[in-house]
Amino acid sequence: VKLSQIGEFGLIDLIAKHESTRPDTIVGIGDDAAVLQIRNSKYEIRNKSKILKSKSKTYLLITTDTLVENVHFKLKKTSFYDLGYKALAINISDISAMGGWPTHALVTIGVPKTLSVKAIDELYKGINALARKHKIDIIGGDTVSSPREVIISITLLGEVEKENLLLRSTAKAGDFICVTGAFGGPAAANYEFRMYEPACRQAGAELRNIYSRKITKAHVATSMIDSSDGLVRSVLEICRASKVGARIYEDNVPISSGATLDQVLYGGEEYELVFSVPADKLAKLLSLKLGISIVGEIVGRKTGVKLVDRNGKLKSLKSGGYEHFK
Ligand code: ADP
Ligand code: MG
């Protein structure tokens, strides 16, 4: 069987058969980031003259994402600065989707020996600019030569208070499906990334970290994912992990200007947050005034994930989203 037959998601399903055995693996394969209990970690708090010892109140989050030249970007269209910035931003998006904040990054680059030193300098300027904003320390990485194409891979660590962790697997039938931002923009723009564009999606990823922290601290969401592979794919992943179905209301989905319905539903690379909210938490969510849209609802597992068109008709969806190897 060739990879092109099963695709990226089929491949991850195969890999995901590896089950965690360690008690400190809280969440392994299958969410936006892995969640680890830092064992025996005690921290000390000074209270007047006493030192109180306490168990860690946070989980460690770890995620990794890779950009490959001519797959994710073309050097003719993307500057090295923007590339570095984007490589970190897409990882921050995954930490945000868990309700957490980023802390430390490992950066691995594979580059052809013909590349200029200036290019690498620019790449790191882009990474560092975003790292500074989020108080992320670059703590290591790896540098290798690549025969032709540039590859950049970042592993990002983060932290989240135990009570604020948001998973993909905990949506409940009856919840509303809410989103930040609008969809289809990157697809409509042919996935050209320019950091200084006001509607730039990776600047969005940066902003969404603030949103996700507000949402998680208000305890209004039951599940969350980032929309890196498109809106429909995100809802499908939440439904698969939570063993529920969903309805997406075509008329309610915020559309980026110039995007077609197909691009809105399947385009991806928006790095928006997609999350589920119980009916009795909706008022509290809206009071946060984050400009959230309600695009659908979680239903029982039987009906699957369907689109409701403007005439109220139920329509099937493609399995959707950008998929490697297909
Ligand atoms: P995201 O789009 O949020 O980065 P992915 O769709 O890339 O998530 O991955 C889904 C899940 O599969 C994640 O938990 C990820 O860590 C895991 N995963 C992806 N590729 C591999 C791999 N080669 N080996 C093990 N786990 C993987
Ligand atoms: Mg993700």
Coordinates of C-alpha atoms and ligand atoms in Angstrom, one line a residue:
V1 CA 0.0 0.0 0.0
K2 CA 1.4 3.4 -1.0
L3 CA 1.1 6.5 1.2
S4 CA -0.9 8.2 -1.6
Q5 CA -3.6 5.7 -1.1
I6 CA -4.2 6.2 2.6
G7 CA -3.2 9.9 2.8
E8 CA -1.8 11.8 5.8
F9 CA -4.8 11.2 8.0
G10 CA -4.8 7.4 7.3
L11 CA -1.1 7.3 8.1
I12 CA -1.6 9.1 11.4
D13 CA -4.4 6.6 12.2
L14 CA -1.9 3.8 11.7
I15 CA 0.7 5.5 13.9
A16 CA -1.9 6.4 16.5
K17 CA -2.4 2.7 17.2
H18 CA 0.6 3.2 19.5
E19 CA -1.0 3.4 22.9
S20 CA 0.5 5.3 25.8
T21 CA 1.7 3.2 28.7
R22 CA 3.2 5.7 31.0
P23 CA 1.0 7.2 33.7
D24 CA 2.6 10.7 33.1
T25 CA 1.3 10.7 29.5
I26 CA -2.0 12.5 30.0
V27 CA -2.7 12.9 26.3
G28 CA -0.5 11.2 23.6
I29 CA -1.1 11.2 19.9
G30 CA -4.4 12.7 18.7
D31 CA -4.7 16.3 20.0
D32 CA -3.1 19.6 19.0
A33 CA -0.3 19.0 21.5
A34 CA 0.7 16.2 23.8
V35 CA 0.0 16.7 27.5
L36 CA 2.4 15.5 30.2
Q37 CA 2.3 15.4 33.9
I38 CA 5.7 16.6 35.2
R39 CA 6.2 13.9 37.8
N40 CA 7.4 14.7 41.3
S41 CA 7.7 18.4 40.3
K42 CA 7.3 20.4 43.4
Y43 CA 7.4 24.1 43.4
E44 CA 8.0 26.4 46.3
I45 CA 6.0 29.4 47.1
R46 CA 7.2 31.9 49.6
N47 CA 4.4 33.0 52.0
K48 CA 5.7 35.6 54.5
S49 CA 8.4 33.7 56.3
K50 CA 7.2 30.2 55.5
I51 CA 8.1 28.2 52.4
L52 CA 5.1 26.1 51.2
K53 CA 5.8 23.1 49.0
S54 CA 3.1 22.2 46.5
K55 CA 2.6 19.8 43.6
S56 CA 2.8 21.4 40.2
K57 CA -0.5 22.9 39.2
T58 CA 0.2 22.8 35.5
Y59 CA 0.7 20.3 32.7
L60 CA 3.5 20.4 30.2
L61 CA 2.4 20.8 26.5
I62 CA 4.5 19.7 23.6
T63 CA 3.8 20.1 19.9
T64 CA 5.8 20.0 16.7
D65 CA 5.2 21.3 13.1
T66 CA 7.3 21.3 10.0
L67 CA 7.4 23.5 6.9
V68 CA 9.0 22.0 3.7
E69 CA 9.9 24.1 0.7
N70 CA 7.7 23.6 -2.4
V71 CA 5.1 21.8 -0.1
H72 CA 4.3 24.5 2.4
F73 CA 6.0 27.5 0.8
K74 CA 7.9 28.7 -2.2
L75 CA 11.0 30.8 -1.7
K76 CA 10.0 33.0 -4.6
K77 CA 6.9 34.1 -2.7
T78 CA 8.0 34.0 1.0
S79 CA 10.8 35.8 2.6
F80 CA 13.0 34.0 5.1
Y81 CA 11.9 36.4 7.9
D82 CA 8.2 35.5 7.2
L83 CA 9.1 31.8 7.0
G84 CA 10.7 31.8 10.5
Y85 CA 7.8 33.8 11.9
K86 CA 5.3 31.4 10.4
A87 CA 7.1 28.3 11.5
L88 CA 6.8 29.5 15.1
A89 CA 3.3 30.9 14.7
I90 CA 1.8 27.6 13.6
N91 CA 3.2 25.9 16.7
I92 CA 1.9 28.6 19.0
S93 CA -1.5 28.0 17.4
D94 CA -1.4 24.3 18.6
I95 CA -0.4 25.3 22.1
S96 CA -3.2 27.9 22.1
A97 CA -5.7 25.2 21.1
M98 CA -5.0 23.4 24.3
G99 CA -5.7 26.5 26.3
G100 CA -2.1 27.0 27.2
W101 CA 0.8 29.4 26.7
P102 CA 4.1 28.7 24.9
T103 CA 7.4 28.7 26.8
H104 CA 10.4 27.0 25.1
A105 CA 11.2 26.1 21.5
L106 CA 13.6 23.8 19.7
V107 CA 14.4 24.8 16.1
T108 CA 15.6 22.4 13.4
I109 CA 16.6 23.5 10.0
G110 CA 17.6 21.5 6.9
V111 CA 19.3 23.8 4.3
P112 CA 21.2 23.3 1.1
K113 CA 24.8 24.4 1.3
T114 CA 24.3 27.0 -1.5
L115 CA 22.1 29.0 0.8
S116 CA 23.4 32.4 2.0
V117 CA 24.2 33.1 5.6
K118 CA 22.0 36.2 5.3
A119 CA 19.0 34.0 4.6
I120 CA 19.5 32.0 7.9
D121 CA 20.0 35.3 9.7
E122 CA 16.7 36.6 8.3
L123 CA 15.0 33.3 9.2
Y124 CA 16.1 33.7 12.8
K125 CA 15.1 37.3 12.9
G126 CA 11.6 36.2 12.1
I127 CA 11.6 33.4 14.7
N128 CA 13.1 35.7 17.3
A129 CA 10.6 38.5 16.7
L130 CA 7.7 36.3 17.5
A131 CA 9.5 34.5 20.3
R132 CA 10.2 37.8 22.0
K133 CA 6.6 38.8 21.9
H134 CA 5.5 35.6 23.6
K135 CA 8.4 35.3 25.9
I136 CA 9.5 32.1 24.3
D137 CA 13.1 30.9 24.9
I138 CA 14.8 29.1 22.0
I139 CA 16.6 26.4 23.9
G140 CA 18.1 24.3 21.1
G141 CA 17.5 22.5 17.9
D142 CA 19.5 20.8 15.1
T143 CA 21.1 21.9 11.9
V144 CA 21.5 19.6 8.9
S145 CA 22.2 19.9 5.3
S146 CA 19.4 19.2 2.8
P147 CA 20.2 18.2 -0.8
R148 CA 17.7 20.7 -2.4
E149 CA 14.9 22.0 -0.3
V150 CA 14.7 24.1 2.8
I151 CA 13.0 22.5 5.8
I152 CA 12.2 24.1 9.1
S153 CA 10.8 22.2 12.0
I154 CA 9.9 23.6 15.4
T155 CA 9.1 21.8 18.6
L156 CA 7.3 24.0 21.0
L157 CA 6.7 23.5 24.7
G158 CA 4.1 25.2 26.7
E159 CA 2.2 25.1 29.9
V160 CA -1.4 25.1 31.0
E161 CA -3.1 25.1 34.4
K162 CA -4.6 21.6 34.9
E163 CA -8.1 23.0 35.3
N164 CA -7.8 25.0 32.1
L165 CA -6.7 22.2 29.7
L166 CA -8.9 22.1 26.6
L167 CA -9.0 18.8 24.5
R168 CA -10.5 17.8 21.2
S169 CA -12.2 14.9 22.8
T170 CA -14.6 16.5 25.3
A171 CA -17.4 18.1 23.1
K172 CA -20.9 17.2 24.1
A173 CA -24.1 16.8 22.1
G174 CA -26.1 20.1 22.5
D175 CA -23.0 22.3 22.6
F176 CA -22.7 25.1 20.1
I177 CA -19.7 25.2 17.7
C178 CA -18.0 28.6 17.9
V179 CA -15.1 30.1 15.9
T180 CA -12.8 33.0 16.0
G181 CA -12.1 35.0 12.8
A182 CA -13.2 34.2 9.2
F183 CA -12.4 31.3 6.9
G184 CA -11.1 30.8 3.4
G185 CA -8.8 33.8 3.3
P186 CA -5.5 31.9 2.8
A187 CA -7.0 29.6 0.2
A188 CA -8.4 32.6 -1.7
A189 CA -5.0 34.3 -1.5
N190 CA -3.4 31.2 -2.9
Y191 CA -1.7 30.6 0.5
E192 CA 0.7 33.4 0.0
F193 CA 2.0 34.5 3.4
R194 CA 3.1 38.0 4.0
M195 CA 3.6 39.0 7.5
Y196 CA 2.8 42.6 7.1
E197 CA -0.6 42.0 5.5
P198 CA -3.2 43.2 7.9
A199 CA -5.4 40.2 7.4
C200 CA -2.4 37.9 7.7
R201 CA -3.4 34.6 9.1
Q202 CA -0.3 34.0 11.2
A203 CA -0.7 37.4 12.9
G204 CA -4.1 35.8 13.6
A205 CA -2.4 32.8 15.2
E206 CA -0.6 35.3 17.5
L207 CA -3.8 37.0 18.5
R208 CA -5.7 33.8 19.0
N209 CA -3.4 32.9 21.9
I210 CA -4.9 35.8 23.8
Y211 CA -8.4 34.6 22.8
S212 CA -7.8 31.1 23.8
R213 CA -6.5 32.1 27.2
K214 CA -9.6 34.2 27.8
I215 CA -11.9 31.5 26.7
T216 CA -10.2 28.8 28.8
K217 CA -9.9 30.9 31.9
A218 CA -13.7 31.7 31.7
H219 CA -14.4 28.0 31.6
V220 CA -17.0 28.4 28.8
A221 CA -15.6 25.8 26.3
T222 CA -15.8 22.0 26.4
S223 CA -13.4 21.3 23.6
M224 CA -11.0 23.2 21.3
I225 CA -8.9 22.7 18.1
D226 CA -7.1 25.1 15.8
S227 CA -8.2 25.2 12.2
S228 CA -4.9 24.5 10.5
D229 CA -6.5 22.0 8.1
G230 CA -9.7 23.8 7.5
L231 CA -13.0 24.4 9.3
V232 CA -14.7 21.1 8.2
R233 CA -11.6 19.1 9.1
S234 CA -11.5 20.7 12.5
V235 CA -15.1 19.9 13.3
L236 CA -14.6 16.4 12.0
E237 CA -11.6 15.9 14.3
I238 CA -13.5 17.2 17.3
C239 CA -16.4 14.9 16.4
R240 CA -14.1 11.9 15.9
A241 CA -12.3 12.5 19.2
S242 CA -15.5 13.3 21.2
K243 CA -17.6 10.5 19.5
V244 CA -20.3 13.0 18.5
G245 CA -21.8 14.4 15.3
A246 CA -22.2 18.0 14.2
R247 CA -24.2 20.4 12.0
I248 CA -22.5 23.4 10.4
Y249 CA -24.8 26.2 9.3
E250 CA -23.5 27.4 5.9
D251 CA -25.0 30.9 6.4
N252 CA -23.3 31.4 9.8
V253 CA -19.7 30.7 8.8
P254 CA -17.8 34.0 8.5
I255 CA -16.3 34.3 5.1
S256 CA -13.0 36.0 4.3
S257 CA -13.4 38.4 1.4
G258 CA -13.1 36.7 -2.0
A259 CA -13.3 33.2 -0.7
T260 CA -15.6 30.6 -2.3
L261 CA -17.7 28.2 -0.2
D262 CA -15.3 25.4 -0.9
Q263 CA -12.3 27.5 0.3
V264 CA -14.3 28.6 3.4
L265 CA -15.1 25.0 4.4
Y266 CA -11.9 23.2 3.3
G267 CA -9.2 25.8 2.7
G268 CA -7.3 25.7 6.0
E269 CA -4.2 27.6 7.2
E270 CA -6.4 30.1 9.0
Y271 CA -5.1 29.1 12.4
E272 CA -8.4 30.1 14.0
L273 CA -9.9 28.5 17.1
V274 CA -12.8 26.1 16.7
F275 CA -14.4 25.2 20.0
S276 CA -17.6 23.9 21.6
V277 CA -19.7 25.8 24.1
P278 CA -22.6 24.5 26.2
A279 CA -25.9 26.5 25.8
D280 CA -25.7 27.7 29.4
K281 CA -22.2 29.2 28.9
L282 CA -23.0 31.1 25.7
A283 CA -24.0 34.3 27.4
K284 CA -20.7 34.3 29.4
L285 CA -18.7 33.7 26.2
L286 CA -20.4 36.5 24.4
S287 CA -19.8 38.8 27.3
L288 CA -16.0 38.4 26.7
K289 CA -16.7 40.4 23.5
L290 CA -14.1 38.5 21.4
G291 CA -16.1 38.7 18.2
I292 CA -16.8 35.0 18.2
S293 CA -19.2 33.4 15.6
I294 CA -21.6 30.5 16.3
V295 CA -21.3 28.3 13.2
G296 CA -23.1 25.1 14.2
E297 CA -24.0 22.6 16.9
I298 CA -22.8 19.3 18.2
V299 CA -25.3 16.5 17.8
G300 CA -25.4 12.8 18.5
R301 CA -22.9 10.5 16.8
K302 CA -25.4 8.8 14.5
T303 CA -26.0 11.7 12.1
G304 CA -22.3 12.4 11.4
V305 CA -21.1 15.8 10.4
K306 CA -23.4 17.6 8.0
L307 CA -23.7 21.0 6.4
V308 CA -27.1 22.8 6.7
D309 CA -27.6 25.0 3.6
R310 CA -29.5 28.3 3.6
N311 CA -32.7 26.4 2.7
G312 CA -32.3 24.2 5.8
K313 CA -31.4 21.2 3.7
L314 CA -28.8 18.8 5.2
K315 CA -25.8 18.2 2.9
S316 CA -23.0 15.8 3.1
L317 CA -19.4 17.1 3.5
K318 CA -16.2 16.0 1.9
S319 CA -13.8 14.5 4.4
G320 CA -12.1 17.7 3.7
G321 CA -8.9 19.7 4.6
Y322 CA -5.5 19.7 3.2
E323 CA -4.0 16.3 3.3
H324 CA -0.3 15.4 2.6
F325 CA 0.4 12.5 0.2
K326 CA -3.0 12.7 -1.6
Ligands
ADP1 P1 -2.0 19.4 14.0 O1 -2.6 19.7 12.7 O2 -2.8 20.0 15.2 O3 -0.6 19.8 14.1 P2 -1.7 16.8 13.0 O4 -2.9 16.6 12.2 O5 -0.4 17.2 12.4 O6 -2.1 17.9 14.2 O7 -1.5 15.5 13.9 C1 -2.5 14.9 14.6 C2 -1.9 14.1 15.8 O8 -1.0 13.0 15.2 C3 -1.0 14.8 16.7 O9 -1.2 14.3 18.0 C4 0.4 14.6 16.2 O10 1.3 14.7 17.3 C5 0.3 13.1 15.8 N1 1.3 12.8 14.7 C6 1.4 13.3 13.5 N2 2.4 12.7 12.8 C7 2.9 11.8 13.6 C8 4.0 10.9 13.5 N3 4.8 10.8 12.4 N4 4.3 10.1 14.6 C9 3.5 10.2 15.7 N5 2.5 11.0 15.9 C10 2.2 11.8 14.9
MG2 MG -3.7 21.8 15.5

